[in-house]
Coordinates of N, CA and C and ligand atoms in Angstrom, one line a residue:
M214 N 2.5 -4.9 -19.2 CA 3.8 -4.5 -18.1 C 2.9 -4.4 -16.7
I215 N 3.5 -4.9 -15.8 CA 3.3 -4.9 -14.2 C 4.1 -4.0 -13.5
I216 N 3.2 -3.2 -13.1 CA 4.3 -1.9 -12.2 C 3.8 -2.3 -10.6
A217 N 4.8 -2.5 -10.0 CA 4.9 -2.7 -8.5 C 5.4 -1.6 -7.8
I218 N 4.4 -1.0 -6.8 CA 4.5 0.5 -6.0 C 4.6 -0.3 -4.6
D219 N 5.4 0.1 -3.9 CA 5.5 -0.2 -2.7 C 6.1 0.9 -1.6
G220 N 5.7 1.0 -0.5 CA 6.4 2.3 0.5 C 5.5 2.2 1.8
P221 N 6.3 3.0 2.6 CA 5.5 2.9 3.7 C 4.2 4.2 3.9
A222 N 3.4 4.0 5.0 CA 2.2 4.9 4.9 C 2.4 6.5 4.4
A223 N 1.7 6.8 4.0 CA 1.8 8.0 3.4 C 2.8 8.9 2.9
A224 N 3.4 7.8 2.0 CA 4.6 8.6 1.1 C 4.3 8.8 -0.1
G225 N 2.5 9.0 -0.5 CA 2.3 9.1 -1.6 C 2.2 8.3 -2.8
K226 N 2.4 7.0 -2.4 CA 2.5 5.5 -3.3 C 0.9 5.4 -4.0
G227 N 0.0 5.7 -3.2 CA -1.4 5.5 -3.4 C -1.8 6.2 -4.7
T228 N -1.2 7.6 -4.6 CA -1.8 8.6 -5.5 C -0.9 8.5 -7.1
I229 N 0.5 8.3 -6.9 CA 1.3 7.7 -7.9 C 0.9 6.5 -8.5
A230 N 0.0 5.4 -8.0 CA 0.0 4.2 -8.4 C -1.3 4.5 -9.2
E231 N -2.2 5.2 -8.8 CA -3.6 5.5 -9.4 C -3.4 6.1 -10.8
R232 N -2.2 7.1 -10.6 CA -2.0 8.1 -11.8 C -1.3 7.3 -12.5
L233 N -0.2 6.8 -12.5 CA 0.6 5.7 -13.2 C -0.7 4.6 -14.0
A234 N -1.6 4.0 -13.2 CA -2.4 3.3 -14.1 C -3.5 4.3 -14.8
A235 N -3.7 5.4 -14.4 CA -4.7 6.0 -15.6 C -3.9 6.5 -16.8
H236 N -2.4 6.9 -16.6 CA -1.3 7.3 -17.6 C -1.7 5.9 -18.7
Y237 N -1.2 4.8 -18.2 CA -0.5 3.6 -18.9 C -1.8 3.2 -19.3
R238 N -3.0 3.3 -18.8 CA -4.5 2.5 -18.9 C -4.4 0.8 -18.7
L239 N -4.0 1.1 -17.3 CA -3.8 -0.2 -16.8 C -4.7 -0.5 -15.4
P240 N -5.3 -1.8 -15.1 CA -5.7 -2.2 -14.2 C -5.3 -1.7 -12.8
Y241 N -5.8 -1.3 -11.7 CA -5.2 -0.7 -10.7 C -5.7 -1.6 -9.2
L242 N -4.6 -2.3 -8.4 CA -5.0 -2.7 -7.3 C -4.5 -2.0 -6.2
D243 N -5.3 -1.3 -5.1 CA -4.5 -1.2 -4.1 C -4.9 -2.1 -3.2
T244 N -3.5 -2.7 -2.7 CA -3.6 -4.0 -1.9 C -3.9 -3.8 -0.4
G245 N -3.7 -2.5 -0.1 CA -4.2 -2.1 1.3 C -5.5 -2.4 1.8
L246 N -6.4 -2.1 0.9 CA -7.6 -2.4 1.0 C -8.1 -3.7 1.2
L247 N -7.2 -4.5 1.1 CA -7.6 -6.4 1.3 C -7.4 -6.3 2.7
Y248 N -6.2 -5.9 3.1 CA -5.8 -6.1 4.8 C -7.0 -5.1 5.5
R249 N -7.1 -3.8 5.2 CA -8.3 -3.2 5.7 C -9.5 -3.7 5.6
A250 N -10.0 -4.5 4.7 CA -11.3 -5.2 4.5 C -11.5 -6.3 5.5
I251 N -10.3 -7.1 5.9 CA -10.4 -8.2 6.9 C -10.1 -7.1 8.3
G252 N -9.4 -6.5 8.5 CA -9.4 -6.0 10.0 C -10.8 -5.3 10.2
K253 N -11.7 -4.7 9.2 CA -12.9 -4.5 9.5 C -14.1 -5.5 9.9
V254 N -13.6 -6.5 8.8 CA -14.7 -7.6 9.1 C -14.3 -8.2 10.7
M255 N -13.3 -8.2 10.9 CA -12.9 -9.0 12.2 C -13.5 -8.1 13.5
A256 N -13.2 -6.6 13.4 CA -13.7 -5.8 14.4 C -15.4 -5.9 14.4
E257 N -16.0 -6.0 13.2 CA -17.6 -6.1 13.4 C -17.9 -7.3 13.9
Q258 N -16.8 -8.7 13.8 CA -17.3 -9.9 14.6 C -17.0 -10.0 15.7
G259 N -16.5 -8.7 16.3 CA -15.8 -9.2 17.6 C -14.7 -9.8 17.7
L260 N -13.8 -10.0 16.8 CA -12.6 -11.0 16.9 C -11.5 -10.2 17.0
D261 N -10.2 -11.1 17.5 CA -9.0 -10.2 18.0 C -8.4 -10.2 16.8
P262 N -8.0 -9.0 16.3 CA -7.1 -8.8 14.9 C -5.7 -9.4 15.2
D263 N -5.4 -9.7 16.6 CA -4.1 -10.1 17.0 C -4.1 -11.7 16.8
D264 N -5.5 -12.6 16.3 CA -5.4 -13.8 16.5 C -5.3 -14.3 15.1
A265 N -4.0 -15.0 14.8 CA -3.5 -15.2 13.5 C -4.5 -16.3 12.6
V266 N -5.1 -17.4 13.3 CA -5.8 -18.5 13.0 C -7.3 -17.8 12.8
G267 N -7.9 -16.9 13.5 CA -9.1 -16.2 12.9 C -9.1 -15.6 12.2
A268 N -7.7 -14.6 11.8 CA -7.5 -13.5 10.9 C -7.6 -14.6 9.6
G269 N -6.8 -15.5 9.6 CA -6.6 -16.6 8.3 C -8.2 -17.0 8.0
R270 N -8.7 -17.1 8.7 CA -10.1 -18.0 8.4 C -10.9 -16.6 7.6
V271 N -10.9 -15.5 8.4 CA -11.8 -14.4 7.9 C -11.2 -14.0 6.5
A272 N -9.6 -14.0 6.2 CA -9.0 -13.8 5.0 C -9.5 -14.8 3.8
A273 N -9.5 -16.2 4.1 CA -9.7 -17.3 3.2 C -11.5 -16.9 2.6
A274 N -12.1 -16.6 3.9 CA -13.8 -16.4 3.6 C -14.2 -15.1 3.0
L275 N -13.4 -14.2 2.7 CA -13.5 -12.9 2.3 C -13.8 -12.9 0.9
D276 N -14.9 -11.8 0.7 CA -15.3 -11.4 -0.9 C -14.0 -10.5 -1.3
L277 N -13.0 -10.6 -2.2 CA -12.3 -9.5 -2.2 C -12.3 -8.8 -3.4
T278 N -13.7 -8.6 -3.8 CA -13.9 -7.8 -4.9 C -14.5 -6.7 -4.0
H279 N -15.2 -6.6 -2.9 CA -16.1 -5.6 -2.5 C -15.2 -4.7 -1.6
L280 N -14.3 -3.7 -2.2 CA -13.5 -3.0 -1.8 C -13.5 -1.5 -1.7
A281 N -15.2 -1.3 -2.2 CA -15.6 0.5 -2.5 C -16.1 1.1 -1.3
D282 N -16.1 0.2 0.0 CA -16.7 0.9 1.0 C -15.5 2.1 1.5
P283 N -16.1 3.3 1.7 CA -15.4 4.5 1.8 C -14.7 4.2 3.5
Q284 N -15.4 3.6 4.3 CA -15.1 3.5 5.8 C -13.5 2.7 5.8
L285 N -13.5 1.9 4.9 CA -12.0 1.3 4.6 C -10.9 2.0 4.5
R286 N -11.1 3.2 3.9 CA -10.2 4.4 3.5 C -9.6 4.8 4.9
G287 N -10.5 4.9 6.1 CA -10.3 5.5 7.5 C -9.2 5.4 8.3
R288 N -9.0 6.4 9.2 CA -7.5 5.6 9.8 C -7.3 4.6 10.8
E289 N -8.9 4.4 11.5 CA -9.0 3.1 12.1 C -8.9 1.5 11.2
A290 N -9.4 1.5 10.1 CA -9.2 0.6 9.2 C -7.7 0.2 8.9
G291 N -6.9 1.2 8.7 CA -5.7 1.4 8.6 C -4.6 1.0 9.5
E292 N -4.8 1.2 10.5 CA -4.5 0.4 12.1 C -4.7 -0.7 12.2
L293 N -6.2 -1.1 12.1 CA -6.3 -2.9 11.9 C -5.8 -3.6 11.3
A294 N -5.5 -2.9 9.9 CA -5.2 -3.5 8.7 C -3.8 -4.2 8.9
S295 N -2.7 -3.1 9.8 CA -1.4 -3.4 10.0 C -1.2 -4.2 11.1
R296 N -2.3 -4.8 11.8 CA -2.3 -5.8 12.8 C -2.7 -6.9 12.2
V297 N -3.7 -6.8 11.5 CA -4.1 -8.3 10.6 C -2.6 -8.7 9.5
A298 N -2.2 -8.1 8.8 CA -1.3 -8.2 8.1 C -0.2 -8.9 8.4
V299 N 0.3 -9.0 10.1 CA 1.6 -9.7 10.2 C 1.5 -10.8 10.4
H300 N 0.0 -11.7 9.8 CA -0.3 -12.9 10.1 C -0.1 -13.5 9.0
K301 N 0.6 -14.8 8.7 CA 0.9 -15.6 7.3 C -0.1 -15.7 6.9
P302 N -0.9 -16.6 7.7 CA -2.2 -17.2 7.1 C -3.1 -16.3 6.2
V303 N -2.9 -14.8 6.7 CA -3.8 -13.9 6.4 C -3.0 -13.7 4.4
R304 N -1.6 -13.2 4.8 CA -0.8 -13.1 3.3 C -0.8 -14.4 2.7
D305 N -1.1 -15.2 3.0 CA -1.0 -16.7 1.8 C -2.5 -16.5 1.7
A306 N -3.7 -16.4 2.0 CA -5.0 -16.3 1.4 C -5.3 -15.3 0.4
L307 N -4.4 -14.1 0.7 CA -4.2 -13.2 -0.2 C -3.7 -13.2 -1.6
L308 N -2.8 -14.3 -1.7 CA -1.4 -14.3 -2.4 C -2.1 -14.6 -4.0
K309 N -3.2 -15.4 -4.1 CA -3.5 -15.8 -5.3 C -4.5 -14.9 -5.7
F310 N -5.1 -13.9 -5.1 CA -6.1 -13.1 -5.7 C -5.0 -12.0 -6.3
Q311 N -4.0 -11.6 -5.7 CA -3.2 -10.4 -6.0 C -2.6 -11.0 -7.2
R312 N -1.7 -12.1 -7.3 CA -1.3 -12.5 -8.2 C -2.2 -12.6 -9.6
D313 N -3.4 -13.2 -9.3 CA -4.5 -13.1 -10.4 C -4.6 -12.2 -11.1
F314 N -4.7 -10.9 -10.4 CA -5.0 -9.5 -10.7 C -3.7 -9.3 -11.7
A315 N -2.2 -9.1 -11.6 CA -1.4 -8.7 -12.1 C -1.3 -9.4 -13.3
A316 N -1.8 -10.7 -13.4 CA -1.6 -11.2 -14.4 C -2.4 -11.2 -15.8
Q317 N -3.4 -10.2 -15.5 CA -4.2 -9.9 -16.7 C -3.6 -9.6 -17.9
P318 N -4.1 -9.8 -19.0 CA -3.4 -9.9 -20.4 C -2.1 -8.5 -20.4
E319 N -3.5 -7.4 -20.0 CA -2.3 -6.2 -20.3 C -1.7 -5.3 -19.0
G320 N -1.6 -6.2 -18.4 CA -0.8 -6.1 -17.1 C -1.4 -5.2 -15.9
A321 N -1.0 -4.8 -14.9 CA -1.4 -4.2 -14.3 C -0.7 -3.2 -12.9
V322 N -1.3 -2.4 -12.4 CA -0.2 -1.8 -11.5 C -1.1 -2.3 -10.0
L323 N -0.2 -2.5 -9.1 CA -0.5 -2.8 -7.5 C 0.3 -2.2 -6.7
D324 N 0.0 -1.7 -5.5 CA 0.7 -1.0 -4.8 C 0.5 -1.6 -3.4
G325 N 1.4 -1.7 -2.5 CA 1.2 -2.1 -1.1 C 2.9 -2.1 -0.7
R326 N 2.9 -3.1 0.1 CA 4.0 -3.6 0.9 C 5.0 -4.2 0.6
D327 N 4.5 -5.5 -0.3 CA 5.4 -6.3 -0.5 C 5.3 -6.8 -2.3
I328 N 4.9 -5.9 -2.9 CA 4.3 -6.4 -4.5 C 5.7 -6.7 -4.9
G329 N 6.8 -5.8 -4.8 CA 8.0 -6.1 -5.5 C 8.9 -7.3 -5.1
T330 N 8.4 -7.6 -3.6 CA 9.6 -8.4 -3.1 C 8.9 -9.9 -3.1
T331 N 7.5 -9.9 -3.0 CA 6.7 -11.2 -2.8 C 5.7 -11.7 -3.6
I332 N 4.7 -10.5 -3.9 CA 3.5 -11.0 -4.8 C 3.8 -11.0 -6.6
C333 N 4.8 -10.1 -7.0 CA 5.1 -9.9 -8.1 C 6.7 -9.8 -8.5
P334 N 7.5 -10.8 -7.9 CA 9.2 -10.6 -7.8 C 9.3 -10.1 -9.4
Q335 N 8.5 -10.9 -10.5 CA 9.0 -10.7 -11.5 C 8.3 -9.3 -12.5
A336 N 8.0 -8.2 -11.3 CA 7.4 -7.4 -12.1 C 8.4 -6.3 -13.1
D337 N 7.5 -5.9 -14.4 CA 8.4 -5.1 -15.2 C 9.0 -4.0 -14.5
V338 N 8.4 -3.0 -13.8 CA 9.2 -2.1 -12.9 C 8.8 -1.8 -11.7
K339 N 9.7 -1.4 -10.5 CA 9.5 -1.7 -9.3 C 9.8 -0.3 -8.5
I340 N 8.9 0.3 -8.0 CA 9.2 1.6 -7.6 C 8.9 1.7 -5.8
F341 N 10.0 2.2 -5.1 CA 9.8 1.9 -3.9 C 9.6 3.3 -3.5
V342 N 8.4 3.7 -3.0 CA 7.9 5.4 -2.7 C 8.1 5.7 -1.2
T343 N 9.0 6.5 -0.8 CA 9.1 6.9 0.4 C 9.3 8.4 0.8
A344 N 9.3 8.8 2.1 CA 9.4 10.4 2.4 C 10.0 10.4 3.6
S345 N 10.3 11.2 4.4 CA 10.6 11.2 5.8 C 9.4 10.8 6.7
P346 N 9.5 10.3 8.0 CA 8.6 10.1 8.8 C 7.6 11.5 9.1
E347 N 8.3 12.7 9.3 CA 8.0 13.9 9.4 C 6.9 14.4 8.2
V348 N 7.6 14.2 7.3 CA 7.0 14.8 6.0 C 5.5 13.8 6.0
R349 N 5.6 12.3 5.9 CA 4.4 11.7 5.9 C 3.0 12.3 6.7
A350 N 4.0 12.4 8.4 CA 3.0 12.8 9.2 C 2.4 14.1 9.2
R351 N 2.9 15.0 8.4 CA 2.5 16.3 8.0 C 1.4 16.4 7.2
R352 N 1.7 15.4 6.1 CA 0.6 15.3 4.8 C -0.7 14.8 5.2
R353 N -0.6 13.4 6.1 CA -1.4 12.8 6.6 C -2.4 13.5 7.5
T354 N -1.8 14.5 8.6 CA -2.6 15.6 9.5 C -3.4 16.7 8.7
D355 N -2.7 17.0 7.4 CA -3.5 17.8 6.6 C -4.9 17.3 5.9
E356 N -4.2 15.9 5.4 CA -5.7 15.3 4.6 C -6.5 15.3 5.5
L357 N -6.5 14.6 7.0 CA -7.2 14.2 7.9 C -8.3 16.0 8.0
N358 N -7.3 16.9 8.7 CA -7.8 18.0 9.1 C -8.8 18.7 7.8
A359 N -8.1 18.4 6.9 CA -9.2 18.7 5.7 C -10.4 18.2 5.0
K360 N -10.3 16.6 5.9 CA -11.9 16.2 6.1 C -12.7 16.5 7.3
G361 N -12.0 17.7 7.9 CA -12.9 17.8 9.0 C -12.4 17.2 10.3
R362 N -11.4 16.5 10.3 CA -11.0 15.5 11.4 C -10.0 16.4 12.0
A363 N -10.2 17.1 13.5 CA -9.3 17.7 13.7 C -8.3 16.6 14.6
V364 N -6.8 16.6 14.3 CA -6.1 15.4 14.8 C -4.8 16.3 15.1
D365 N -3.6 15.9 15.8 CA -3.0 16.5 16.2 C -1.7 15.8 15.8
Y366 N -0.6 16.4 14.9 CA 0.8 16.3 14.3 C 1.3 15.1 15.1
E367 N 1.8 15.7 16.3 CA 2.6 14.5 17.2 C 1.9 13.6 17.1
R368 N 0.8 13.3 17.4 CA -0.1 11.8 17.7 C 0.3 11.3 16.0
I369 N 0.0 11.9 15.2 CA 0.0 11.1 13.7 C 1.4 10.7 13.5
L370 N 2.1 11.4 14.1 CA 4.0 11.3 13.8 C 4.0 10.1 14.3
V371 N 3.5 9.6 15.8 CA 3.6 8.4 16.7 C 3.2 7.3 15.8
E372 N 1.8 7.8 15.2 CA 1.0 6.2 14.9 C 2.0 5.9 13.3
I373 N 2.5 7.0 12.9 CA 3.2 6.2 11.4 C 4.7 5.6 12.0
R374 N 5.4 6.3 12.9 CA 6.6 5.7 13.7 C 5.7 4.1 13.8
E375 N 5.1 3.9 14.5 CA 4.9 2.8 15.1 C 4.5 2.0 13.9
R376 N 3.6 2.1 13.1 CA 3.2 1.5 11.6 C 4.3 1.1 11.2
D377 N 5.2 2.0 10.7 CA 6.2 1.6 10.0 C 7.0 0.7 10.5
A378 N 7.2 0.6 11.9 CA 7.9 -0.5 13.0 C 7.1 -1.8 12.9
R379 N 5.7 -1.9 12.8 CA 5.2 -2.9 12.6 C 5.3 -3.4 11.3
D380 N 5.3 -2.7 10.1 CA 5.4 -3.5 8.9 C 6.7 -3.7 8.3
S381 N 7.8 -3.1 9.0 CA 9.2 -3.3 8.9 C 9.7 -4.8 9.4
G382 N 8.9 -4.7 10.6 CA 9.7 -5.5 11.6 C 8.9 -7.0 11.6
R383 N 7.9 -7.0 10.8 CA 7.1 -8.2 10.8 C 7.9 -9.4 10.4
T384 N 7.9 -10.8 10.3 CA 8.7 -11.6 9.5 C 7.8 -12.0 8.5
A385 N 6.7 -12.0 8.2 CA 5.6 -12.1 7.2 C 6.1 -11.3 6.2
A386 N 6.5 -11.4 5.0 CA 6.9 -10.3 4.3 C 6.8 -8.9 4.8
P387 N 8.1 -8.7 5.3 CA 7.8 -7.3 5.6 C 8.2 -6.2 4.5
L388 N 7.7 -5.1 5.1 CA 7.8 -3.7 4.2 C 9.6 -3.8 4.0
R389 N 10.2 -3.8 2.8 CA 11.2 -3.8 2.3 C 11.5 -2.9 0.7
K390 N 12.8 -2.6 0.7 CA 12.6 -2.5 -1.1 C 13.4 -3.6 -1.5
A391 N 12.7 -3.9 -3.0 CA 13.3 -5.0 -3.5 C 14.7 -4.7 -4.0
A392 N 15.7 -5.3 -3.9 CA 16.7 -4.7 -4.6 C 16.9 -4.2 -5.9
D393 N 16.2 -4.5 -6.9 CA 15.5 -4.1 -8.1 C 14.8 -3.1 -8.3
A394 N 14.4 -2.7 -7.3 CA 13.2 -1.7 -7.1 C 14.2 0.0 -7.2
H395 N 13.4 0.9 -7.8 CA 13.9 2.3 -7.8 C 13.2 3.3 -6.8
L396 N 14.3 3.9 -6.3 CA 13.9 4.4 -4.9 C 13.1 6.1 -5.4
L397 N 12.0 6.0 -4.8 CA 11.7 7.8 -5.3 C 11.3 8.5 -3.9
D398 N 12.0 9.3 -3.3 CA 11.6 9.8 -2.2 C 10.7 11.0 -2.5
T399 N 9.9 11.2 -1.9 CA 9.0 12.1 -2.4 C 8.8 13.7 -0.9
S400 N 9.9 13.2 -0.4 CA 10.1 14.3 0.8 C 9.5 15.6 0.6
D401 N 10.6 16.0 -0.4 CA 10.5 17.7 -0.8 C 10.0 17.8 -2.4
K402 N 8.8 16.5 -2.7 CA 8.6 16.9 -4.3 C 6.7 16.9 -3.8
A403 N 6.2 18.0 -4.9 CA 4.7 17.8 -4.8 C 4.1 16.8 -5.8
I404 N 3.2 16.3 -5.7 CA 2.3 15.1 -6.1 C 2.8 15.1 -7.5
E405 N 2.7 16.4 -8.2 CA 2.9 16.2 -9.8 C 4.5 16.1 -10.1
T406 N 5.2 16.8 -9.6 CA 6.8 16.3 -9.6 C 6.9 14.5 -9.4
A407 N 6.3 14.2 -8.3 CA 6.6 12.9 -7.9 C 6.2 12.1 -9.0
F408 N 4.7 12.1 -9.4 CA 4.4 11.4 -10.5 C 5.3 11.5 -11.7
R409 N 5.3 12.7 -12.2 CA 6.6 12.9 -13.3 C 7.6 12.0 -12.9
A410 N 8.1 12.1 -12.2 CA 9.4 11.2 -11.8 C 9.0 9.4 -12.0
A411 N 8.2 9.1 -11.3 CA 7.8 7.8 -11.5 C 7.4 7.6 -13.1
V412 N 7.0 8.6 -14.0 CA 7.0 7.9 -15.3 C 7.9 8.0 -15.9
D413 N 9.2 9.1 -15.4 CA 10.4 8.7 -16.1 C 11.1 6.9 -15.6
I414 N 10.8 6.7 -14.3 CA 11.4 5.7 -14.0 C 10.9 4.4 -14.9
V415 N 9.6 4.5 -15.2 CA 8.9 3.5 -16.2 C 9.4 3.8 -17.6
E416 N 9.4 4.9 -17.8 CA 10.0 5.3 -19.1 C 11.4 4.4 -19.2
R417 N 12.3 4.7 -18.3 CA 13.8 4.4 -18.5 C 13.7 2.7 -18.2
A418 N 13.0 2.4 -17.5 CA 12.8 0.5 -17.5 C 12.4 0.0 -18.8
R419 N 11.2 0.9 -19.5 CA 11.1 0.3 -20.7 C 12.2 0.3 -21.7
A420 N 12.6 1.3 -22.0 CA 13.9 1.7 -22.9 C 14.5 0.4 -22.5
E421 N 15.2 0.3 -21.3 CA 16.5 -0.7 -21.0 C 15.8 -2.1 -21.7
R422 N 14.5 -2.4 -21.3 CA 14.0 -3.8 -21.6 C 14.1 -4.0 -23.3
A423 N 13.4 -2.9 -23.8 CA 13.5 -2.9 -25.4 C 14.6 -3.4 -26.4
Ligands
LIG178 O1 -2.5 4.5 2.9 P1 -1.9 3.7 3.7 O2 -0.1 3.3 3.9 O3 -1.7 4.5 5.4 O4 -2.3 2.4 4.3 P2 -2.5 0.8 3.7 O5 -1.5 1.1 2.1 O6 -3.8 0.7 2.8 O7 -1.8 -0.2 4.1 C1 -2.6 -0.3 5.4 C2 -1.9 -1.6 5.9 O8 -2.0 -2.8 5.2 C3 -0.3 -1.3 6.1 O9 0.1 -0.5 7.2 C4 0.2 -2.8 6.0 O10 0.3 -3.3 7.6 C5 -0.7 -3.5 5.6 N1 -0.6 -4.0 4.0 C6 0.2 -5.0 4.0 O11 1.1 -5.4 4.7 N2 0.6 -5.4 2.7 C7 0.2 -4.8 1.7 N3 0.5 -5.5 0.3 C8 -0.4 -3.8 1.7 C9 -0.8 -3.0 2.9

């Protein structure tokens, strides 16, 4: 079974995807880490993240299995990721790795922005996880504050809106709900409730296919 989870920043898709993978004992790929890794390498090499050709070259040469670096999960890496993610050569270079991951015998859970639309259009279940920008900014602010990083809610809200605009406005595989994706709005849901709603979606989809 292939489960595709997409949605904007801080909507809860990572946590839901990870928990679904554990629940169904499926391998899990957080595809955001791929873009984050490319952004980080470009910064380290002093390359311009807005250079499509350079970014494509880095993407093609990158070892995509080394994604454990905790720095990749940081705010700066996320910002860089969304800049390198607009380039078609980058997305093309990452396509095969993601499709191969999804093609494992037991299936897989992948989360990102374009899994249901581009990477796995034939996924068995697609879930588009979203929440209002204000709720997402509040969650991200609390998460960063809990890690000891003093950040301002208003600033994070601006960043979230900018990232949404960049991810949805690009021409290469923009953030978009696939027509056959199930919408899961987590604005007024705690993570446990959101996870249960996701399991319900998967179970209903499985029952329909059976
Ligand atoms: O958790 P958060 O949404 O902040 O970040 P992420 O999922 O790791 O994604 C970081 C950035 O990578 C996004 O803003 C997208 O621009 C890009 N991305 C993408 O374009 N396609 C994907 N499948 C995954 C991430």
